[in-house]
Coordinates of C-alpha atoms in Angstrom, one line a residue:
X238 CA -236.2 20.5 129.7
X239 CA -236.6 19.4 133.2
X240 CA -233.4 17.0 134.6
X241 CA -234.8 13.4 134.3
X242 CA -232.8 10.1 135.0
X243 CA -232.0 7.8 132.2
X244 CA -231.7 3.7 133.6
X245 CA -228.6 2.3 132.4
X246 CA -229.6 -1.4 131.3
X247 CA -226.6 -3.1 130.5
X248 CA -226.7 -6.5 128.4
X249 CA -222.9 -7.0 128.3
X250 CA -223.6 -10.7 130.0
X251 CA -226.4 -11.9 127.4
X252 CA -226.1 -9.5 124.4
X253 CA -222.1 -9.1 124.7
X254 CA -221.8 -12.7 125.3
X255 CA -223.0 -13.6 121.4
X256 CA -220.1 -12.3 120.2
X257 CA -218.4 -14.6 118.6
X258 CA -215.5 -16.3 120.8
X259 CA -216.3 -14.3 123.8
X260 CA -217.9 -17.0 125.8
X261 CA -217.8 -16.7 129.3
X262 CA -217.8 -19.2 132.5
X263 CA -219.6 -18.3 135.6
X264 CA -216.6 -17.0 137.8
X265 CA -216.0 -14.8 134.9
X266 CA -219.7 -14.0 134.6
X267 CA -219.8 -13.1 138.3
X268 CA -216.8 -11.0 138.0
X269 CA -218.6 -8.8 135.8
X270 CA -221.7 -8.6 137.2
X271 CA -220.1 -7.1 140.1
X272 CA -218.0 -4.7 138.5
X273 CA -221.1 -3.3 136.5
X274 CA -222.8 -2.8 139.7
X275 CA -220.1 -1.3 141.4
X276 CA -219.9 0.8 138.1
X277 CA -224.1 2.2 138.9
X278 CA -225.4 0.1 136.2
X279 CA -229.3 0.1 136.9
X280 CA -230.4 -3.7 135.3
X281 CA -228.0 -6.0 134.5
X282 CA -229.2 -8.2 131.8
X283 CA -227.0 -11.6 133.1
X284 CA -228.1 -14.2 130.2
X285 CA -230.6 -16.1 128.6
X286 CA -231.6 -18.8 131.1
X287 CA -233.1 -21.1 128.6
X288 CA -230.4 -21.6 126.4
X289 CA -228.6 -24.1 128.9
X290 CA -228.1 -25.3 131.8
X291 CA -224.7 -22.9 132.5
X292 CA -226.4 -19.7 131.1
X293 CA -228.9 -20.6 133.8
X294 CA -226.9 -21.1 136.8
X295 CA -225.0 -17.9 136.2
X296 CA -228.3 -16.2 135.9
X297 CA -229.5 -17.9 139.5
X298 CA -225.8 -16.7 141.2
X299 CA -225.8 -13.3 139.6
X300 CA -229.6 -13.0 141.0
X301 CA -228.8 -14.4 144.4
X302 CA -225.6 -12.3 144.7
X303 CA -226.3 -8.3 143.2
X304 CA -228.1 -6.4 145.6
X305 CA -227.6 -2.9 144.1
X306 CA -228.8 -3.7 140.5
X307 CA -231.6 -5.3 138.8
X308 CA -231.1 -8.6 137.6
X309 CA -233.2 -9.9 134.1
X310 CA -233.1 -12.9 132.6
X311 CA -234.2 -13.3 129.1
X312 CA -237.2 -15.2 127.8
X313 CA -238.6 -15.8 124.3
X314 CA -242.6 -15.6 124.0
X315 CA -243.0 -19.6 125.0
X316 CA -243.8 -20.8 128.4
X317 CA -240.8 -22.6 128.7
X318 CA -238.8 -19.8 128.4
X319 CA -241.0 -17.6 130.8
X320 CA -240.9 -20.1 133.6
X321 CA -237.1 -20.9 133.2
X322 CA -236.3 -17.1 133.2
X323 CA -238.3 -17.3 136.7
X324 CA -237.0 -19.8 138.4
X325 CA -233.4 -18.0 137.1
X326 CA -234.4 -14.4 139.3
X327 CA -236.2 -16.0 141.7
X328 CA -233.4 -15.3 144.4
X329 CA -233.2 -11.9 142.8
X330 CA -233.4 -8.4 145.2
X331 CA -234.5 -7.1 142.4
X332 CA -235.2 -9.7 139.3
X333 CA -236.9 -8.8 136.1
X334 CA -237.9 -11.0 133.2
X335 CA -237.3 -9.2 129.8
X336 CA -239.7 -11.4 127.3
X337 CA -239.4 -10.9 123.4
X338 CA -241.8 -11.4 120.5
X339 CA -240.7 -10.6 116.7
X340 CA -243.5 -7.6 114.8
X341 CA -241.8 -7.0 111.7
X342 CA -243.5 -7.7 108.7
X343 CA -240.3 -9.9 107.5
X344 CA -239.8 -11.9 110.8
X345 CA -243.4 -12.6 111.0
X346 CA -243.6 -13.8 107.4
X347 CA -240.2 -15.5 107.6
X348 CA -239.0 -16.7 111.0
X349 CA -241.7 -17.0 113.0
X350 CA -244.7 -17.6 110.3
X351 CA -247.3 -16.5 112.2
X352 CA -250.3 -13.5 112.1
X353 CA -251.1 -10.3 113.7
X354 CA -253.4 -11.7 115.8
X355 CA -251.1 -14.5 117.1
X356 CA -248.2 -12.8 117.8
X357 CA -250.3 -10.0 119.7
X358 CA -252.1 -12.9 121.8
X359 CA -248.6 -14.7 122.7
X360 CA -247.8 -11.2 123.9
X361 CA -250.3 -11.1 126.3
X362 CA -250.0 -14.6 127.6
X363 CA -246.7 -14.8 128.0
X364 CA -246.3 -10.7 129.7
X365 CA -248.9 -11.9 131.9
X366 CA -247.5 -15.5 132.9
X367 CA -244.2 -13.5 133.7
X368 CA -245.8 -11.4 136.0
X369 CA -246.9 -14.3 138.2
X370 CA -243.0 -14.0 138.5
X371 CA -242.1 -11.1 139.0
X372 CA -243.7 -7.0 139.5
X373 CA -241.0 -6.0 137.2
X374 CA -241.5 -7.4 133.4
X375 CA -239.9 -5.5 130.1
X376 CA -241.2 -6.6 126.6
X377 CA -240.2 -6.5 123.8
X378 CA -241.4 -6.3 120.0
X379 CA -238.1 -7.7 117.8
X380 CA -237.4 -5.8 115.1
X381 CA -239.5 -2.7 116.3
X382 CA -237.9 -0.1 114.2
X383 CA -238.5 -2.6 111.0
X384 CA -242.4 -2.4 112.3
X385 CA -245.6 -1.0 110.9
X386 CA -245.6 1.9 113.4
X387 CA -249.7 1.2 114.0
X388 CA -249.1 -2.6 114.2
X389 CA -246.3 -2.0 116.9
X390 CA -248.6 0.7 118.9
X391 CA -251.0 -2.2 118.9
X392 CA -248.3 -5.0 120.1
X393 CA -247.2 -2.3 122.7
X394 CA -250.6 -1.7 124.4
X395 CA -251.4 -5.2 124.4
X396 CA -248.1 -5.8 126.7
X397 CA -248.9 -2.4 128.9
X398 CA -252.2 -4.5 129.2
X399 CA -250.5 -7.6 130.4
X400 CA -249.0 -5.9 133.1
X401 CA -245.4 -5.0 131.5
X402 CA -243.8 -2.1 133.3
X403 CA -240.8 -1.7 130.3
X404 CA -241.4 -1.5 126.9
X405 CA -237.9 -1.8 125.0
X406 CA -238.5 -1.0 120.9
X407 CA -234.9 -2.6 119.5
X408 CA -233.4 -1.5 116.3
X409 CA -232.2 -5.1 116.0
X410 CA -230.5 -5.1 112.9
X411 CA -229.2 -1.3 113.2
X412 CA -231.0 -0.5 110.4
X413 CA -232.9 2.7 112.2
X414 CA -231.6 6.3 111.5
X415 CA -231.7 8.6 114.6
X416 CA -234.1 10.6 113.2
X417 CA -236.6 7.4 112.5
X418 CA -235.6 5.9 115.5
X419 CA -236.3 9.3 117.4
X420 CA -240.1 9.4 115.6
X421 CA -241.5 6.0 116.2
X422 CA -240.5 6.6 120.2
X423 CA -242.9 10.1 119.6
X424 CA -245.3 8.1 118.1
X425 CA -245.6 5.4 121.0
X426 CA -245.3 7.9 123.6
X427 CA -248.5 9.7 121.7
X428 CA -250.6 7.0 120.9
X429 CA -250.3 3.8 123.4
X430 CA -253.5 4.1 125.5
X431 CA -253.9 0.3 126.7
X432 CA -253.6 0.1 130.4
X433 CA -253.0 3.6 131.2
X434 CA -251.3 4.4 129.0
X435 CA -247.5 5.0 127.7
X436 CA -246.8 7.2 131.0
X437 CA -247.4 4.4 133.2
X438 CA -244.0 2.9 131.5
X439 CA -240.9 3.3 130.6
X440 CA -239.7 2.9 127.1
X441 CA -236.5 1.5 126.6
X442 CA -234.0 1.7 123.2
X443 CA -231.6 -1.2 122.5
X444 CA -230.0 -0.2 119.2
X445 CA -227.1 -2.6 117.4
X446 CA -224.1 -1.4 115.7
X447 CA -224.7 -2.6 112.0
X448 CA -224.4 1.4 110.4
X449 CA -222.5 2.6 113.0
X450 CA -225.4 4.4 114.0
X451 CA -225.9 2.2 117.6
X452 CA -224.7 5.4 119.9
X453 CA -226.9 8.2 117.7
X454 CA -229.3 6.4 117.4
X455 CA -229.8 5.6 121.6
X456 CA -229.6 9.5 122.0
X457 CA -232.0 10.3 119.8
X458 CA -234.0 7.4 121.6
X459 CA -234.0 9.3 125.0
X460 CA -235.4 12.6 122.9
X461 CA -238.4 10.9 121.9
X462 CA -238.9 9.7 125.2
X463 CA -236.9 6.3 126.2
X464 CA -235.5 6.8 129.4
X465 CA -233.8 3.5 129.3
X466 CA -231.3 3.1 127.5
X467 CA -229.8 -0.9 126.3
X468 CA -226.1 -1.2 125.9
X469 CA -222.6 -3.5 126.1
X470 CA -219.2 -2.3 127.8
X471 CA -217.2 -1.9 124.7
X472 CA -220.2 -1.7 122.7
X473 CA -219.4 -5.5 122.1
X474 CA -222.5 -7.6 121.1
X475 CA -223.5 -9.6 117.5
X476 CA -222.3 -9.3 114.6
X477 CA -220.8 -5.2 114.7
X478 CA -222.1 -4.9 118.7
X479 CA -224.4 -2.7 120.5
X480 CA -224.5 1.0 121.5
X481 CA -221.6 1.6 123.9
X482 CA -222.1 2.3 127.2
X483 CA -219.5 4.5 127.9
X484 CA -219.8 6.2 125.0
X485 CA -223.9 7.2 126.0
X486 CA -223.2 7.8 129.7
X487 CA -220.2 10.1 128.6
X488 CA -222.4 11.8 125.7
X489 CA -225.2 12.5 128.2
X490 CA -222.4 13.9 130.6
X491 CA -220.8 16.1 128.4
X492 CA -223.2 17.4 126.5
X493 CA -225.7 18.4 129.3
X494 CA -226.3 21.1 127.6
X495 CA -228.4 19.0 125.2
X496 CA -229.5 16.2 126.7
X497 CA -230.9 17.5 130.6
X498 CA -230.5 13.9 132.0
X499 CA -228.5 12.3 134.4
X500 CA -227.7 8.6 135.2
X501 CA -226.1 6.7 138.0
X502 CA -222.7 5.2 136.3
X503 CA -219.7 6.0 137.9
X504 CA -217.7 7.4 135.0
X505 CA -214.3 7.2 136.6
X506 CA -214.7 3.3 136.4
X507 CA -215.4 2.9 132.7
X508 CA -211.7 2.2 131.7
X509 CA -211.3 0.1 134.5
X510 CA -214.6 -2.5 133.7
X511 CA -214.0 -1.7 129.5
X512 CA -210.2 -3.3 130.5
X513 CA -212.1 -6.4 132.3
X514 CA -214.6 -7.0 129.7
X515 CA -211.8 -7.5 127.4
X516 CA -209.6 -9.3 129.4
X517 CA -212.2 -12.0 130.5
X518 CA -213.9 -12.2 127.1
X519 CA -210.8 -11.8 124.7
X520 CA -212.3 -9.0 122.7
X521 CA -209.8 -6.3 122.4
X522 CA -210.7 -2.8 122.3
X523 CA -209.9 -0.7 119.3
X524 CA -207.2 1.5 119.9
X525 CA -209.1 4.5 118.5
X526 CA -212.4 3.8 120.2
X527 CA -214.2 6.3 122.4
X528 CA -213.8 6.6 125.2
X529 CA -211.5 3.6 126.3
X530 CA -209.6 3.4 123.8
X531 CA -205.7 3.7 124.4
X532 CA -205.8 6.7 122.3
X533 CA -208.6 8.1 123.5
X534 CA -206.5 10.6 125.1
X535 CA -203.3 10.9 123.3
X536 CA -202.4 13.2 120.9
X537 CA -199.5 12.9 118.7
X538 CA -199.8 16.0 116.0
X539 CA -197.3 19.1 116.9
X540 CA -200.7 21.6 116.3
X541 CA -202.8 19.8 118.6
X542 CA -200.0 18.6 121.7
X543 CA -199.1 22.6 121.4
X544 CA -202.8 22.9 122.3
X545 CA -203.0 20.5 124.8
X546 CA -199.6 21.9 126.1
X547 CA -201.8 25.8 126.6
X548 CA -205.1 24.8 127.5
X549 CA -206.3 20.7 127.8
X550 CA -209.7 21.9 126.6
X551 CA -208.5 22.9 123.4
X552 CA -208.1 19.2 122.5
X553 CA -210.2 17.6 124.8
X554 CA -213.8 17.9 125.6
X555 CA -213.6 15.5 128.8
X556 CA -210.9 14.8 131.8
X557 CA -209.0 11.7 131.3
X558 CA -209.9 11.1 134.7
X559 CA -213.5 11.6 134.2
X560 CA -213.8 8.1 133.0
X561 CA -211.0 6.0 134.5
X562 CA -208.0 7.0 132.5
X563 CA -204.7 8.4 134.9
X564 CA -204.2 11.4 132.6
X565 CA -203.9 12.0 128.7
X566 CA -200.6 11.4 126.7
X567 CA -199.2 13.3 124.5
X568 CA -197.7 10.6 122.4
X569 CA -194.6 11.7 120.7
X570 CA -194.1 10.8 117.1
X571 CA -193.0 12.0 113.7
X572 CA -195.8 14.8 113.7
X573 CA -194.9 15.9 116.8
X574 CA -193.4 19.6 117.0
X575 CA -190.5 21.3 119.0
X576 CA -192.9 22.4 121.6
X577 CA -193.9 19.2 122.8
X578 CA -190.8 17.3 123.0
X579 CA -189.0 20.3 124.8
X580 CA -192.0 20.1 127.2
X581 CA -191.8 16.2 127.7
X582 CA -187.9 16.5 128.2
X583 CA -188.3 19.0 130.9
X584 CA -191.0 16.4 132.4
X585 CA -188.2 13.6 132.5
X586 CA -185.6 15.9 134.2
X587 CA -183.5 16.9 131.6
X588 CA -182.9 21.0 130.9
X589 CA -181.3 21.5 127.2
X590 CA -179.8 24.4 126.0
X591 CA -181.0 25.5 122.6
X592 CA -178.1 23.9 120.7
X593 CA -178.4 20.6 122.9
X594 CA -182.4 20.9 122.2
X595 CA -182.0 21.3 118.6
X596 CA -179.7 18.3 118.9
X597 CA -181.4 16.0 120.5
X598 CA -184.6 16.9 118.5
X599 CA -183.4 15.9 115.1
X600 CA -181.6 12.9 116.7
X601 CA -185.6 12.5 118.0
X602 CA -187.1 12.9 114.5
X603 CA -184.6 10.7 112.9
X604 CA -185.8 7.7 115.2
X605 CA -189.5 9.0 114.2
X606 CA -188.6 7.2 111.1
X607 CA -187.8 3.5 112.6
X608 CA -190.6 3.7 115.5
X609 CA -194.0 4.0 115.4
X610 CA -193.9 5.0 119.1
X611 CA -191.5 7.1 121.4
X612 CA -191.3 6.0 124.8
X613 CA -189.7 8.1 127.7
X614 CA -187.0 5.5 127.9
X615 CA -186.4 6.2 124.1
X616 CA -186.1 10.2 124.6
X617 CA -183.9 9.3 127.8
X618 CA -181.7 7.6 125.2
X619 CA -181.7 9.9 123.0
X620 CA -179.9 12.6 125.8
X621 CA -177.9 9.8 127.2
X622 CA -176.0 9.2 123.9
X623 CA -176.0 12.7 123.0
X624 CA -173.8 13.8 126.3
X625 CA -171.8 10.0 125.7
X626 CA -170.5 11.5 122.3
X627 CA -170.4 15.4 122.9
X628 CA -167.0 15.6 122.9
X629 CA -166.5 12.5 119.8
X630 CA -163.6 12.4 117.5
X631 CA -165.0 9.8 115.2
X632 CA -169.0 9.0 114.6
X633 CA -170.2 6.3 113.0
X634 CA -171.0 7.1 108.8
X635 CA -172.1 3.5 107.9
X636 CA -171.9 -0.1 108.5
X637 CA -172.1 -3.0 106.2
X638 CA -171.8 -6.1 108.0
X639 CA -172.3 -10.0 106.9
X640 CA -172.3 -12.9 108.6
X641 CA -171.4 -16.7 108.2
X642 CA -171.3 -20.1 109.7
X643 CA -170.2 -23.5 109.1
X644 CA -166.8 -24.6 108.3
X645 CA -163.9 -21.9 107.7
X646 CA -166.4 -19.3 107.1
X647 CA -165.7 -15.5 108.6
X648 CA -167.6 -12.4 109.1
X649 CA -166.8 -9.4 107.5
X650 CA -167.6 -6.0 108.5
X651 CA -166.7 -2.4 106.3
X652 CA -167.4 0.8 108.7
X653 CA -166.9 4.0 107.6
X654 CA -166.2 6.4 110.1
X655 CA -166.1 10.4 110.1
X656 CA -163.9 12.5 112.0
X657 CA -164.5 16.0 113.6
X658 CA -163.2 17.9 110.3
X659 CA -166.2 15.9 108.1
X660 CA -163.2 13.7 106.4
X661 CA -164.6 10.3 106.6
X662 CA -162.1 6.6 106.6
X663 CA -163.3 3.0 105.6
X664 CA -161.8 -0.2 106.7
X665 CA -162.8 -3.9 106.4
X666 CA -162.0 -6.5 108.8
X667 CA -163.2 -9.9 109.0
X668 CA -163.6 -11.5 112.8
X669 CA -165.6 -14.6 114.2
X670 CA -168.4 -12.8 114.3
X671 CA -170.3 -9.5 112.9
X672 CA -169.5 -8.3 116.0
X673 CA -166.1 -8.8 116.3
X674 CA -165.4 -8.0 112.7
X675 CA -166.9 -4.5 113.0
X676 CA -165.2 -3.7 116.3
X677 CA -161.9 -4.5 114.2
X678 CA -162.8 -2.5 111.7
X679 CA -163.0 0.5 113.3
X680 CA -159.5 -0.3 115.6
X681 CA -158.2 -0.5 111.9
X682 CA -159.0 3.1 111.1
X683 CA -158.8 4.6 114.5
X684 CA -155.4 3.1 114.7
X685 CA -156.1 2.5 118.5
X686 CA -155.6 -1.0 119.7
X687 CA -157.7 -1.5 123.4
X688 CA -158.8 -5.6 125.1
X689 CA -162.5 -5.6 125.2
X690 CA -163.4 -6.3 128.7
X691 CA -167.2 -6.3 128.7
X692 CA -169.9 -5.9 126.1
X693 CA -173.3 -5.9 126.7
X694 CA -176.5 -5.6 125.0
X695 CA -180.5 -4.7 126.2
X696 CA -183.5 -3.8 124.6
X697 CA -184.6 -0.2 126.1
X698 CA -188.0 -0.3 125.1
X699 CA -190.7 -2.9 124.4
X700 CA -191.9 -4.3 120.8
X701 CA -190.6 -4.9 118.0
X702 CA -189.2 -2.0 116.8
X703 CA -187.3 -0.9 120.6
X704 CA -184.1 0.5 120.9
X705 CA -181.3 -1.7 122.0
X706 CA -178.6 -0.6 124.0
X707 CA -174.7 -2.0 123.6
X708 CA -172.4 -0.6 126.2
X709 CA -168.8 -2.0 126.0
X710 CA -165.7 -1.7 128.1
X711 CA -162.2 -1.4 126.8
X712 CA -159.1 -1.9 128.4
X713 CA -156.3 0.4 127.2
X714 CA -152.7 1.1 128.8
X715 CA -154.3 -0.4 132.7
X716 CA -157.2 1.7 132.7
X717 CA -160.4 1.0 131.7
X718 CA -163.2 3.2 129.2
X719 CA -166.9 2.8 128.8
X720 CA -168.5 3.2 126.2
X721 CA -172.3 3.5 125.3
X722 CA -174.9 3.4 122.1
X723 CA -178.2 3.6 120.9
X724 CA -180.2 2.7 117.9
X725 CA -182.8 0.3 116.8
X726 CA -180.5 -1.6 114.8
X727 CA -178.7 -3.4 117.9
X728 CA -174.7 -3.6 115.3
X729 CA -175.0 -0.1 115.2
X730 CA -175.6 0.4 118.4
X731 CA -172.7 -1.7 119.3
X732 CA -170.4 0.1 117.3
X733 CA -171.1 3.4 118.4
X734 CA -170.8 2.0 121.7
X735 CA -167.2 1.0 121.0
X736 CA -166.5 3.9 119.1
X737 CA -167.5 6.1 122.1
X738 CA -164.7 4.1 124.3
X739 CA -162.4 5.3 121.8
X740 CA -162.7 8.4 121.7
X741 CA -162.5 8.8 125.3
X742 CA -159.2 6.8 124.9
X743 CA -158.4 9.9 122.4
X744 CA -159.3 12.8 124.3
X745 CA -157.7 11.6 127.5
X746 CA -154.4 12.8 126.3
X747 CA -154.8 16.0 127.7
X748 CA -157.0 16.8 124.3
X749 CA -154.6 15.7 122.2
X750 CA -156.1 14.4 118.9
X751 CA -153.1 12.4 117.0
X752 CA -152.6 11.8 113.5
X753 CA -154.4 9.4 111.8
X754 CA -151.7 6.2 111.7
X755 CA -149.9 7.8 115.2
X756 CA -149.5 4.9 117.4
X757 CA -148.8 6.5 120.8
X758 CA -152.1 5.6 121.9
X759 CA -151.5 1.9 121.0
X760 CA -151.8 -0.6 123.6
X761 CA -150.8 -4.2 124.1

């Protein structure tokens, strides 16, 4: 196959807009209309003039304003709608009207109630009267892939005839297959002979999501000889969307193997206007979908990070950076293996030895269990609190703690503690808090009596299942010990925050490790 260029016509503003709840004003409209042309996006289809007085306006800026892009307005086969779309790109560098006429059997019988004949002579009238308009006039035939392939051939020619210079056949309702959708394009391409013919146009595909098929089906377009292509950032649109831009542009990329055919988008600013297009229109993107998605690039299994970890391209068949993202991530989580997490603690500074390693990556799997994600902060954490309690005495076993207000009502707190030789000690204490009652508890057992000076709490990552952080600060015999802890359960982080000033109380006398009930250590 020879190289040929595929137009990128991109109907984010008109198509993308009819999704439910994602209307747009015109700053926002304009906001987007600029990023798609600084993205290489040949037409950009900016609304359907006719529909109000706004639509129209943004139509009129966006025309008056985009040099580097074509600008269409849409039109339905009437008059009125021809002339409004007009006046809409009149401004326009470039302007295009993009007029449409339903051919299927079922929208002809049901929605539009009109004949063969009829529909094929509005074609004509109305392709022509936008041409007084414009040089630069797309039709088309709604419903096409739903149309008697001889009665769209017929609809087709008379538009050529007109004076239309694209032909777009939709698969409105997604109900196409590729390889259908492939045929009926062979099929124009062979048998349109009205005005010169098929080659004097280019045939466009503007597929819809409703099988899931919107992206396939586009591809297989451009092999039976579309070389436009009709598509939304995000693949957002009615009802289950439109083909996805990024996901054809990146298809034709990567695969060039297959499909010989370049286009002008600048790949490496697809994340950045898929990140707009949600932001301005409230439609958030999937976290699993191609391309943009935010794990488009992340990979949490142990087989495939220690992939990733060899050789990216075992894992990944494009460059995060290809399209906008900063790199991939391998997202640490409960399937991830040893390899990984050694590798992402090197990253973050830290050099373990195999004991600390092993560790620290059973401390890791353990929070795998509370979190659905591990953030640096949370692996920092992890080796922060590991090196706080090396050297501990005591460790925390379990904690039950209630609380209670009103009146003469008291907390309670029973911690049971274990000590270096696995021999483990419970207490209960009550206190005016849970807080309190658990820090009283475990003076109770310890038998180590210190003034709390400071005690602090913070969350260490975001959402609702982050790590807190207590850190406390004990005064014993005129010198003061800090302790620190860690967990997603912010009580026990605060108790093995206070348990790890202990035992540095403990092992500051000279190593010393008294008998359980020894006061020396006591203080005022």
């Amino acid at each position: 196959m020879n190289e040929m260029p595929i137009r990128i016509f991109d109907t984010t503003l008109r198509d993308g807009e009819q999704s439910p709840g994602a209307s747009l004003n015109l700053k926002e409209k304009l906001e987007i209309a600029r990023a798609l042309e600084q993205l290489g996006v040949d037409v950009i289809e900016a609304g359907f003039p006719i529909t109000s007085d706004g639509d129209f306006q943004a139509v009129s800026a966006i025309a008056s304003e985009i040099t580097g892009s074509t600008v269409a307005g849409l039109a339905r086969c009437t008059e009125k709608d021809v002339r409004r779309a007009g006046e809409a790109v009149k401004h326009a560098k470039m302007g295009r009207i993009h007029v449409f006429c339903a051919t299927s059997k079922i929208h002809r019988e049901f929605k539009l109630k009109k004949a063969k004949e009829e529909i094929i002579r509005m074609t004509r009238e109305n392709v022509g009267l936008a041409r007084e308009y414009v040089g630069d006039v797309e039709f088309s035939p709604e419903d096409a892939s739903r149309t008697e392939l001889d009665y769209l051939a017929e609809v087709v020619q008379a538009a050529i005839e007109a004076g239309a210079t694209v032909i777009n056949c939709p698969d409105t309702v997604g109900f196409a297959t590729p390889q259908e959708h492939r045929e009926m394009f062979q099929y124009l391409v062979k048998h349109v002979r009205g005005g010169g013919g098929a080659e004097k146009v280019i045939f466009s595909a503007h597929c819809h999501n409703d099988l899931g098929l919107a992206t396939a089906n586009s591809l297989a377009a451009i092999q039976g000889g579309a070389r436009q292509v009709e598509c939304t950032i995000n693949g957002i649109g009615e009802r289950a969307g439109n083909a996805s831009l990024e996901e054809i542009v990146m298809a034709l990329k990567t695969r060039h193997d297959v499909f010989a055919y370049t286009t002008r988008i600048n790949t490496k600013k697809l994340v950045p206007v898929s990140r707009l297009v949600s932001s301005l229109t409230g439609l958030h993107v999937q976290r699993n979908k191609a391309i943009v998605g935010e794990n488009a690039f992340a990979h949490e299994s142990g087989i495939h990070q220690d992939g990733m970890l060899k050789n990216k391209s075992t894992y990944e068949i494009m460059t995060p950076a290809d399209v906008g993202w900063a790199q991939s991530r391998n997202v640490l989580g409960k399937h991830s293996g040893r390899h990984a997490f050694k590798t992402r603690m090197e990253e973050l500074g830290y050099q373990l030895a195999d004991e600390e390693l092993n560790k620290a990556f059973e401390k890791f799997k353990t929070l795998c269990d509370k979190k659905k994600e591990i953030y640096d902060e949370d692996l920092e954490a992890i080796v922060e609190d590991q090196f706080e309690h090396a050297e501990q005495l005591f460790k925390v076993k379990s904690l039950h703690v209630t609380a209670a207000t009103g009146g003469n009502a008291a907390a309670s707190a029973t911690v049971t503690l274990m000590d270096a030789t696995g021999t483990e000690s419970s207490d209960t204490a009550a206190g005016d808090g849970p807080v309190d009652a658990m820090f009283e508890a475990i003076q109770q057992i310890t038998h180590i009596r210190a003034t709390l000076q400071h005690y602090e709490v913070r969350s260490v990552t975001s959402g609702k299942d982050a790590q807190g952080e207590a850190t406390v600060e004990l005064l014993h015999t005129d010198r003061k010990y800090r302790g620190r802890g860690v967990s997603t359960d912010i009580l026990e982080a605060s108790a093995k925050a206070y348990l790890a000033a202990i035992n540095r109380i403990r092992t500051m006398y000279q190593g010393e490790k008294p008998e359980a009930g020894s006061q020396k250590p006591e203080g005022p």
